[in-house]
PDB file of C-alpha atoms in Angstrom:
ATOM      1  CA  UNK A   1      12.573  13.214  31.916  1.00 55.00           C
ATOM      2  CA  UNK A   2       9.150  13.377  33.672  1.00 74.00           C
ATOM      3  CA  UNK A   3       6.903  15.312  31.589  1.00 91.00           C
ATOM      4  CA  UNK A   4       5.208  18.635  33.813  1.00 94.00           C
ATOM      5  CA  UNK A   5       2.856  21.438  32.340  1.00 95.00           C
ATOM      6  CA  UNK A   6       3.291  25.265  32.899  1.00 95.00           C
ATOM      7  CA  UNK A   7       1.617  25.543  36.372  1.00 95.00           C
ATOM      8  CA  UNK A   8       3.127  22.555  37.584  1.00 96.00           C
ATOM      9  CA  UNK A   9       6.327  24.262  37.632  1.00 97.00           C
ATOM     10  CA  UNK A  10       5.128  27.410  39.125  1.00 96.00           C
ATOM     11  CA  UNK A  11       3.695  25.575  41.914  1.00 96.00           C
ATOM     12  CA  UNK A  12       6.444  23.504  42.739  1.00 97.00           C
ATOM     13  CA  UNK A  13       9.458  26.165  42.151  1.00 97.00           C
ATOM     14  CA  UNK A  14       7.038  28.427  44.344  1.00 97.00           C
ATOM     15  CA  UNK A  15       6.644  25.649  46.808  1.00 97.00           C
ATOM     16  CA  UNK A  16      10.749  25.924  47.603  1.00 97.00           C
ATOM     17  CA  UNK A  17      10.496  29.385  48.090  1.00 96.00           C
ATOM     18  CA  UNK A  18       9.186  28.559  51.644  1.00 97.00           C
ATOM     19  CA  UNK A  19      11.241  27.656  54.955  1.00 95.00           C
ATOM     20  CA  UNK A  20      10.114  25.650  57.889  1.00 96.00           C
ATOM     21  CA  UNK A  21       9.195  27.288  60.987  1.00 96.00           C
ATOM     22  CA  UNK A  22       7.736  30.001  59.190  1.00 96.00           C
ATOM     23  CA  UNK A  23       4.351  31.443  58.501  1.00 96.00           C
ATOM     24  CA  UNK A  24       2.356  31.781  55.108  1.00 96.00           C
ATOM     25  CA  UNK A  25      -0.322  34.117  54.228  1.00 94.00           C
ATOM     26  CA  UNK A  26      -1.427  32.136  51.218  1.00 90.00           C
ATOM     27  CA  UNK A  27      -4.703  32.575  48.738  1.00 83.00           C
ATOM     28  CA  UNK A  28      -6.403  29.585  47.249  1.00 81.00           C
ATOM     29  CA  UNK A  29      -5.243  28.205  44.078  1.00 85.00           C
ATOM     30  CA  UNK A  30      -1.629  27.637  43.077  1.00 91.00           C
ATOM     31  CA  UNK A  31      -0.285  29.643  46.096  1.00 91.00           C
ATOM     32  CA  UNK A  32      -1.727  27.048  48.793  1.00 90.00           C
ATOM     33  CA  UNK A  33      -1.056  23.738  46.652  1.00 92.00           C
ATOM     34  CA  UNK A  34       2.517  25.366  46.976  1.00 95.00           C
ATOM     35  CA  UNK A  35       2.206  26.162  50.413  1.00 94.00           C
ATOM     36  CA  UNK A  36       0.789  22.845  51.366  1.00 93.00           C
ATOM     37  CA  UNK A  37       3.791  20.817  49.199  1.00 95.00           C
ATOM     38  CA  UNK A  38       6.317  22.881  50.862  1.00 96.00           C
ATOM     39  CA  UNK A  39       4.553  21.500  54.152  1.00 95.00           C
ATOM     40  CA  UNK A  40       5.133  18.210  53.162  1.00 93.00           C
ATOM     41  CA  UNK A  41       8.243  18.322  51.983  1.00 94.00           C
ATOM     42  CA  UNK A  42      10.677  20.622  53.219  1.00 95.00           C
ATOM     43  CA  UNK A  43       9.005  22.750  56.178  1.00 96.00           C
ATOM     44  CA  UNK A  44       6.390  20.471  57.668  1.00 95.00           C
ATOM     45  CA  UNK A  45       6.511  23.200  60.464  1.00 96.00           C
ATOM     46  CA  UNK A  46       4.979  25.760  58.256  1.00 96.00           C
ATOM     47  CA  UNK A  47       2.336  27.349  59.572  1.00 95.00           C
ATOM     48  CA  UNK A  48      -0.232  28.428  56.884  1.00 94.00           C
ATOM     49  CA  UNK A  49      -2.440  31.337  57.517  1.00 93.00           C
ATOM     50  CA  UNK A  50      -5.678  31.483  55.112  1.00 90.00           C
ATOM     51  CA  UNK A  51      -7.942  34.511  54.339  1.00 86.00           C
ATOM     52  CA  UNK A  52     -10.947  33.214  56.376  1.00 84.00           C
ATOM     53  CA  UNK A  53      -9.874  33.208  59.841  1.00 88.00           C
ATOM     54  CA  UNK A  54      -7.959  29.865  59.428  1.00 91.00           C
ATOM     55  CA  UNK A  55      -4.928  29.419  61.226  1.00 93.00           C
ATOM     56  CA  UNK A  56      -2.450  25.890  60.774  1.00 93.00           C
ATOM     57  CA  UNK A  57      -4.541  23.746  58.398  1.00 90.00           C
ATOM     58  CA  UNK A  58      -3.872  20.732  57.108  1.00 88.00           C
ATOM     59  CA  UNK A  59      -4.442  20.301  53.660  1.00 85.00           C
ATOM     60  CA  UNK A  60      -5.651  16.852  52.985  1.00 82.00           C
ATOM     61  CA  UNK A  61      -4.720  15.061  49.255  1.00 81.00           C
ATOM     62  CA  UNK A  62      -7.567  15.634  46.701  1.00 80.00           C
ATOM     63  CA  UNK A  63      -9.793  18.086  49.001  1.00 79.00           C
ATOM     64  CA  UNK A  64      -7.870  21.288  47.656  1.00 80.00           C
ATOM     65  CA  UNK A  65     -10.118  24.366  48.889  1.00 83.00           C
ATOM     66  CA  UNK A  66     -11.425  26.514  45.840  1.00 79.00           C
ATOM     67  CA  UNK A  67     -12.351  29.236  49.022  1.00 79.00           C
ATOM     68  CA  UNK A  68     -11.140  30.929  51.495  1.00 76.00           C
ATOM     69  CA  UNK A  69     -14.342  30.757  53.558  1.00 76.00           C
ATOM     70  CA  UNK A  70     -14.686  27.143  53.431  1.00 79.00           C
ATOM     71  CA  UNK A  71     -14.514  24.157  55.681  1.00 80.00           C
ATOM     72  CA  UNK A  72     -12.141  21.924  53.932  1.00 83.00           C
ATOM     73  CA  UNK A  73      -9.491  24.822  54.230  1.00 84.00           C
ATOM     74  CA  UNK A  74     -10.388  24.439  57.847  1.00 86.00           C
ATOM     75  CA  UNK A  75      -9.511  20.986  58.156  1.00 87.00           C
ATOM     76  CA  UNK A  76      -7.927  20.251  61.114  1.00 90.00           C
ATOM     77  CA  UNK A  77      -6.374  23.968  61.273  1.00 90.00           C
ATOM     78  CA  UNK A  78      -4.454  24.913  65.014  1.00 91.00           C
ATOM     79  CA  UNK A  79      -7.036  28.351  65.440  1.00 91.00           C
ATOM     80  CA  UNK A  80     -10.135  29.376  63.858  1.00 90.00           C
ATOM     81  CA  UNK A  81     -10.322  32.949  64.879  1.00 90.00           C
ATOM     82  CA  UNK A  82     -12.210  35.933  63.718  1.00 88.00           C
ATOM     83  CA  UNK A  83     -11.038  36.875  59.950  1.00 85.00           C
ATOM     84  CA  UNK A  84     -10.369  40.399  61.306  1.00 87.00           C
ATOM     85  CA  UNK A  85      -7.852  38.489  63.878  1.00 89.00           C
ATOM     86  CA  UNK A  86      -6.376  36.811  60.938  1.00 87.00           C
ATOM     87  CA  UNK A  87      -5.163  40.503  59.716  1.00 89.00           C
ATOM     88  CA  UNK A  88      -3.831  41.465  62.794  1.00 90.00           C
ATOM     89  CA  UNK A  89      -1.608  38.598  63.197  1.00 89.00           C
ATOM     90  CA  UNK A  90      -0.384  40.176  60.435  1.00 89.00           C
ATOM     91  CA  UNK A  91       0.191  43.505  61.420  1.00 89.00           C
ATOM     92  CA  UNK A  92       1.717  41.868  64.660  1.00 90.00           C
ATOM     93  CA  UNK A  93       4.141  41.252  62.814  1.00 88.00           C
ATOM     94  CA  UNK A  94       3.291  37.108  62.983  1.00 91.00           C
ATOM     95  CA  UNK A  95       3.372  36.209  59.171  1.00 94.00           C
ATOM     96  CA  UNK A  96       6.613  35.861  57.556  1.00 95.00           C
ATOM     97  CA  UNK A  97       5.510  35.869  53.858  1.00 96.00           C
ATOM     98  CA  UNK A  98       2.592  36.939  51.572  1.00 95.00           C
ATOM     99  CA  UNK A  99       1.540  34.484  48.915  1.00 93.00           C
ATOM    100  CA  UNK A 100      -0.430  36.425  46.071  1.00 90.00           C
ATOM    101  CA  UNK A 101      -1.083  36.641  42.642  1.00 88.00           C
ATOM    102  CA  UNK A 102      -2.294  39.811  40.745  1.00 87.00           C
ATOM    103  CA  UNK A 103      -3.958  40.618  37.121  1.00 91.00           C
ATOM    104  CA  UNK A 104      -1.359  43.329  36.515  1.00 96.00           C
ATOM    105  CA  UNK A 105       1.651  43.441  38.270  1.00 97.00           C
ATOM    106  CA  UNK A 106       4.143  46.493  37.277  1.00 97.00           C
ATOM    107  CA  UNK A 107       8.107  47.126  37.106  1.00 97.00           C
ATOM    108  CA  UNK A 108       8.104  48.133  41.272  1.00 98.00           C
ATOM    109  CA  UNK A 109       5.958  45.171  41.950  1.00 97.00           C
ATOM    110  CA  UNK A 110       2.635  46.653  42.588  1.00 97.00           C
ATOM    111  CA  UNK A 111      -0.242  44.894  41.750  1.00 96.00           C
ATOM    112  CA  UNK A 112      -3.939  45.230  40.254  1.00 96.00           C
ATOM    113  CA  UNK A 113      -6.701  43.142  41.103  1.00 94.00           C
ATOM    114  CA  UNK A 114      -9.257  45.951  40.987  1.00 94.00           C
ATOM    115  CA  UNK A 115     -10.076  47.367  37.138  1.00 94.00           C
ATOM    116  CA  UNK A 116      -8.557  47.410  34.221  1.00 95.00           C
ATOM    117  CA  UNK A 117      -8.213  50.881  32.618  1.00 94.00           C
ATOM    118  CA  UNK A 118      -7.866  54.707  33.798  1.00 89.00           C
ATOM    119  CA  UNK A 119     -11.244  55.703  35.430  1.00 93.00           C
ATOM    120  CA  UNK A 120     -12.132  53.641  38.344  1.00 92.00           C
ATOM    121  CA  UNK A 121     -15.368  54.479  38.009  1.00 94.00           C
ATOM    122  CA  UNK A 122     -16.240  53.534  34.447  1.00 94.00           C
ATOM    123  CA  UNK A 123     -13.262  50.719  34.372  1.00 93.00           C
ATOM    124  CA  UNK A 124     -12.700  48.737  31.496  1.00 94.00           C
ATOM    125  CA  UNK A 125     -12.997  45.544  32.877  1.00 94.00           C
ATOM    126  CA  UNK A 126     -13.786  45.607  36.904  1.00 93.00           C
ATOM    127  CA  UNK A 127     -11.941  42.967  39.213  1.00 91.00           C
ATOM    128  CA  UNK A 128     -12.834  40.653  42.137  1.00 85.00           C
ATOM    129  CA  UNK A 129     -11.008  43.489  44.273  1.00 85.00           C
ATOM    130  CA  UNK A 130      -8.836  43.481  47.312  1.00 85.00           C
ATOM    131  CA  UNK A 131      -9.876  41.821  49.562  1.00 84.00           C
ATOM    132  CA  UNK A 132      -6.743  40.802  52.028  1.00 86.00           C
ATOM    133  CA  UNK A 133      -4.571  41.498  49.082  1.00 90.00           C
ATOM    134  CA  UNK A 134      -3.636  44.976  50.422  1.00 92.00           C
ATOM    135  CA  UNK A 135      -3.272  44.014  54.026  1.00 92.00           C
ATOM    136  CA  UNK A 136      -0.608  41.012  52.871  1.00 92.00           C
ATOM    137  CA  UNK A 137       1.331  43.682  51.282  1.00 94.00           C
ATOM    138  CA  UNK A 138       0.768  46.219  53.478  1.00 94.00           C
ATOM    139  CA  UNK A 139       2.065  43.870  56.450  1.00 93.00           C
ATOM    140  CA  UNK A 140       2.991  40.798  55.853  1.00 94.00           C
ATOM    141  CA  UNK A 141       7.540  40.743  56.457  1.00 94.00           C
ATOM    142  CA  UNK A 142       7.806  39.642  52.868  1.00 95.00           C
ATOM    143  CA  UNK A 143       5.626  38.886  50.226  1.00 96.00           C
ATOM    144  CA  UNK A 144       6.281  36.463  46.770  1.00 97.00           C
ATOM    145  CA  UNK A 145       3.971  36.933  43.782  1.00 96.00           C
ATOM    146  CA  UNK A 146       3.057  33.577  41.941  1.00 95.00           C
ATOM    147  CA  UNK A 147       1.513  34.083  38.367  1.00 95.00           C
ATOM    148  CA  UNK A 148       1.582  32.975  34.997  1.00 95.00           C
ATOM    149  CA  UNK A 149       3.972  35.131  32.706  1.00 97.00           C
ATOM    150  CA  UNK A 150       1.943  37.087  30.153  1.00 96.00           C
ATOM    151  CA  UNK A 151       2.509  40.569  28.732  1.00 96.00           C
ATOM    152  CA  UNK A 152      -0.474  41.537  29.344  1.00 95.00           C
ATOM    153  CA  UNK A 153      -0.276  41.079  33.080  1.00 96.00           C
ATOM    154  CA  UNK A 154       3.757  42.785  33.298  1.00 98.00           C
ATOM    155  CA  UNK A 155       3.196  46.422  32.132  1.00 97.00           C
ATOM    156  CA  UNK A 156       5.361  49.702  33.247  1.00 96.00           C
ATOM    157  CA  UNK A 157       2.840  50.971  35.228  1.00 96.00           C
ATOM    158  CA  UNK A 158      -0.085  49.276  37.118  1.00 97.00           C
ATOM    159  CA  UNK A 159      -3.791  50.599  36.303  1.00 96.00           C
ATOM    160  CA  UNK A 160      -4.774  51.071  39.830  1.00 95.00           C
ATOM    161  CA  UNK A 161      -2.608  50.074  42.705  1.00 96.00           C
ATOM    162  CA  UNK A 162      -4.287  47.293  44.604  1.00 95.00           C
ATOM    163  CA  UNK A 163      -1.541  46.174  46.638  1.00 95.00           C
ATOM    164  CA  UNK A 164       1.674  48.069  47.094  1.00 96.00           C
ATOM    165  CA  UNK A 165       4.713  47.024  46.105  1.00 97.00           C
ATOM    166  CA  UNK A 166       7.910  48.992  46.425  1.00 98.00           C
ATOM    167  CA  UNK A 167       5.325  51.793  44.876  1.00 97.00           C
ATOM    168  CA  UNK A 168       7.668  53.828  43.038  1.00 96.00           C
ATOM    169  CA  UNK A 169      11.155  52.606  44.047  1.00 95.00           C
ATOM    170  CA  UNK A 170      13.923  54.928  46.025  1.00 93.00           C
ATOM    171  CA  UNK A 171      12.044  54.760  49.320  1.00 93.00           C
ATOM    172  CA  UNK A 172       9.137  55.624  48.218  1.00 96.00           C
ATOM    173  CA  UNK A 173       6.891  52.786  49.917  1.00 96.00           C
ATOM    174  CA  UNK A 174       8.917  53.831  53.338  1.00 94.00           C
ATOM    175  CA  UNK A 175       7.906  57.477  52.553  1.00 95.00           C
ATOM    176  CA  UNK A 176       4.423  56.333  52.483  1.00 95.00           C
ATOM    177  CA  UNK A 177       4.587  55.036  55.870  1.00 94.00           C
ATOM    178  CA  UNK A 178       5.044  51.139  55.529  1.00 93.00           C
ATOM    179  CA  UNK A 179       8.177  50.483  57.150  1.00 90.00           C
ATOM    180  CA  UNK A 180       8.675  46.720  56.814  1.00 88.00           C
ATOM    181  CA  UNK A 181       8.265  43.939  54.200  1.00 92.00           C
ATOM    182  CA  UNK A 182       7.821  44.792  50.381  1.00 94.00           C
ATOM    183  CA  UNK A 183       7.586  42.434  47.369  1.00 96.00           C
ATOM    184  CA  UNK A 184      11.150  40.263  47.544  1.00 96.00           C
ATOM    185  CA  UNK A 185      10.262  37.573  44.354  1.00 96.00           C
ATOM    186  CA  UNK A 186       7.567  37.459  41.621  1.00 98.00           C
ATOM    187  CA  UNK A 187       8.106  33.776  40.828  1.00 97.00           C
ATOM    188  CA  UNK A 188       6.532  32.897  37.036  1.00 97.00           C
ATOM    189  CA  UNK A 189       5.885  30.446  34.866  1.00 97.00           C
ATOM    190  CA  UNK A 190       9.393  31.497  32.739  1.00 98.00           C
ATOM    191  CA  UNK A 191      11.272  32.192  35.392  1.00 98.00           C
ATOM    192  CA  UNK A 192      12.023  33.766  38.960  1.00 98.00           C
ATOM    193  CA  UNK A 193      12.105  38.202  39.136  1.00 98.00           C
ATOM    194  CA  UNK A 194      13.966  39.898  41.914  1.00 98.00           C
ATOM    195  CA  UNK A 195      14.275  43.657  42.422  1.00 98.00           C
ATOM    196  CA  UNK A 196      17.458  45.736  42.355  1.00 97.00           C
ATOM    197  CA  UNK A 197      18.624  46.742  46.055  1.00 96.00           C
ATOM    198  CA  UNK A 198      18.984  50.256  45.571  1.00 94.00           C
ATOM    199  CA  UNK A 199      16.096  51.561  42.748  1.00 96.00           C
ATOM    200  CA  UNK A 200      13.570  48.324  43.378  1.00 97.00           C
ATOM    201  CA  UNK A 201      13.419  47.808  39.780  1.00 97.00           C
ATOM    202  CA  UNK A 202      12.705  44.100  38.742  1.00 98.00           C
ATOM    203  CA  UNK A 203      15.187  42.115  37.259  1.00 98.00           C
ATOM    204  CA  UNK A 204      15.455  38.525  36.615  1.00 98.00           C
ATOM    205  CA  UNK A 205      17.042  36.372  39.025  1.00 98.00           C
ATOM    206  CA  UNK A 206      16.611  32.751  37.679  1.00 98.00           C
ATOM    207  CA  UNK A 207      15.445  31.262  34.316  1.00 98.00           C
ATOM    208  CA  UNK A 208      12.899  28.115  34.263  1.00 98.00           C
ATOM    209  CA  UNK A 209      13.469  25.052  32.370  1.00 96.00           C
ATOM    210  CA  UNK A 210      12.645  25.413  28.330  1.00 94.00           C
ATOM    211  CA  UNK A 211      12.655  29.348  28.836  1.00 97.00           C
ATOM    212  CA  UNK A 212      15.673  31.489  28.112  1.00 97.00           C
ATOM    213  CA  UNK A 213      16.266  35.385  29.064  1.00 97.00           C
ATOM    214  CA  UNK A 214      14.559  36.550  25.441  1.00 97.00           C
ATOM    215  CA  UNK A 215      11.640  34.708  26.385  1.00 97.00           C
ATOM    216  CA  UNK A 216      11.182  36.435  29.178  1.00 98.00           C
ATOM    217  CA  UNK A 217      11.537  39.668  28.061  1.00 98.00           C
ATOM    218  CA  UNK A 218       9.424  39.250  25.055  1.00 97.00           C
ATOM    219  CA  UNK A 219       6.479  38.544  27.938  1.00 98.00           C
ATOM    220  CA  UNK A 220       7.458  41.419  29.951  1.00 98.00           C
ATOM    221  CA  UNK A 221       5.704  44.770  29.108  1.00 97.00           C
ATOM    222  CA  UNK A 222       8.396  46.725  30.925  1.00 97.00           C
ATOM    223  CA  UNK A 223      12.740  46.605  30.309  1.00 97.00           C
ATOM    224  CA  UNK A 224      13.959  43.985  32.942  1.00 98.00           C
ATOM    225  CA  UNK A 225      17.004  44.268  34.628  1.00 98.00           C
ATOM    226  CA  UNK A 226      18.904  41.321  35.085  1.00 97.00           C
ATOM    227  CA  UNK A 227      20.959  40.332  38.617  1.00 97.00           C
ATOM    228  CA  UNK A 228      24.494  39.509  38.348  1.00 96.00           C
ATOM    229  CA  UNK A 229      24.096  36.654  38.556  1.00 96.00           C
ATOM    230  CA  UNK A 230      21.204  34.499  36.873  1.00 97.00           C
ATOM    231  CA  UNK A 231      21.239  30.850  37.600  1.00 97.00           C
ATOM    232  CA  UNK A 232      18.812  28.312  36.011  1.00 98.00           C
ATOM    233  CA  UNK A 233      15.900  26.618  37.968  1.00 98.00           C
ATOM    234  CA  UNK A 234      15.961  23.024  39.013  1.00 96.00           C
ATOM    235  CA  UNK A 235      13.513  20.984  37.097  1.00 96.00           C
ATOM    236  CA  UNK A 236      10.498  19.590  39.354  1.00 96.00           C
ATOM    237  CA  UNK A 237      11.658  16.116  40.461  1.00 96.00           C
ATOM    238  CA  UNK A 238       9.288  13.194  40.210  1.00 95.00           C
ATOM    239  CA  UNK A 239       8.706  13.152  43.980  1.00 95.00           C
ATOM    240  CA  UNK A 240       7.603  16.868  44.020  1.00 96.00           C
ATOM    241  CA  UNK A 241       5.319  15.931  41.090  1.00 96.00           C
ATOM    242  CA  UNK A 242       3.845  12.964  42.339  1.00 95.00           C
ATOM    243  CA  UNK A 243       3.129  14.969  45.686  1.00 94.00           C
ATOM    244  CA  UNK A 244       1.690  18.055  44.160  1.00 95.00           C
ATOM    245  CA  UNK A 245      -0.624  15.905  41.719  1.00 94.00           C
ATOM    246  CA  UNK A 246      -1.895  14.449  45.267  1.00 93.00           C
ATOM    247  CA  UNK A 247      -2.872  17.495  46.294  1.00 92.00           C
ATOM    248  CA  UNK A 248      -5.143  18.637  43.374  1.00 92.00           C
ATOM    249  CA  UNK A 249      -6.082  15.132  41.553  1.00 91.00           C
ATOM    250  CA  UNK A 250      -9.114  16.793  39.618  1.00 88.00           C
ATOM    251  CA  UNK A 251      -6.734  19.462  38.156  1.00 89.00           C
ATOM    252  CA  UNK A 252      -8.797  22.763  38.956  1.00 87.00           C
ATOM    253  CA  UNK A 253      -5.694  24.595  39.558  1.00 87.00           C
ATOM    254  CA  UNK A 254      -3.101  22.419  37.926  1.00 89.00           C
ATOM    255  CA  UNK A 255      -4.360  22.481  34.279  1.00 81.00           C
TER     256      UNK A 255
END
């Protein structure tokens, strides 16, 4: 069996999670090495949308952006428009899904990447921020979460809501007057989380090689439920592996 680390699998089973002609908001990091394998394997007509202003790039082997604002995540991209143009692509209605990740991401799928503790103004710990993180959620038609599974970053209730999610469940994020898209996936390094149709609760969905369902609950600051059916992820194959270690030779996302 071909040996893979923990972020190797996140990228790759994050990397299926993406269709061909479709189009990807995705950050930098593990959400646009998955992007860009999914391009070269199984949706070469996926149009990736980055941050910047960057429309259709290329992402060439062993040049793996670490920024959004940088030329090789320009590299021989379709549109280089105004970043501002970027968002309203968005809210067009032109990107299909959101790729993000979040510090704290809660039990409705709302995430944090602003402080850490209960006064904004005298935060524990203050975050990089928003950025386009709220406009992804905000607009994008769907949006998957990628990120390591910690307890610390699953708790019930979110410190500050960055990016909305499904808010808090029952309608509530159509109350508050965004009427399309919403968190579908949070995809993890233990396994794949859903939400329930009717209370958008998560649950899990699918369980990663090597973890099991007590795993994942012992990383989980919050009571999961679980779908009705939970099927177990495909390993990475060596093809996907050889192909994602192409794309970030020097490791700085891949570990």
């Amino acid at each position: 069996m071909t040996e893979y680390n923990a972020q190797e699998l996140l990228a790759v089973v994050a990397s299926r999670e993406l269709r061909d002609d479709t189009t990807v908001f995705a950050g930098v990091g593990v959400p646009l090495l998955a992007a860009a394998l999914a391009k070269q394997r199984q949706a070469p007509r996926l149009t990736m949308v980055i941050e910047g202003g960057i429309i259709g790039p290329e992402i060439a082997p062993g040049r793996l952006p670490i920024s959004t604002n940088e030329m090789r995540a320009a590299f021989r991209a379709t549109m280089l428009p105004a970043i501002t143009d970027a968002f309203l692509f968005a809210q067009r209605g032109f990107v299909d899904v959101g790729f993000m990740g979040g510090a704290q991401i809660d039990q409705y799928g709302n995430i944090n990447t602003s402080i850490l503790g209960s006064d904004y103004w005298k935060p524990k710990v203050r975050l990089p921020g928003t950025g386009g993180a709220n406009d992804i959620a905000s607009l994008c038609r769907e949006v998957i979460i990628v990120t390591a599974h910690e307890k610390r970053r699953f708790i019930p209730k979110v410190d500050f809501v960055t990016s909305p999610g499904w808010l808090a469940g029952n309608g509530s994020r159509r109350r508050a007057g965004l009427l399309f898209g919403g968190v579908s996936r949070v995809v993890t390094t233990l396994g794949t989380l859903g939400f329930d149709p009717a209370t958008k609760r998560m649950r899990i969905e699918a369980i990663h090689p090597g973890a099991t369902i007590d795993a994942i609950r012992e990383n989980t600051g919050f009571d999961l439920l679980e779908a009705p059916e939970i099927v177990a992820t495909e390993p990475p194959t060596p093809d996907e592996l050889q192909m994602l270690r192409a794309l970030d030779p020097d490791r700085r996302f891949l570990g």
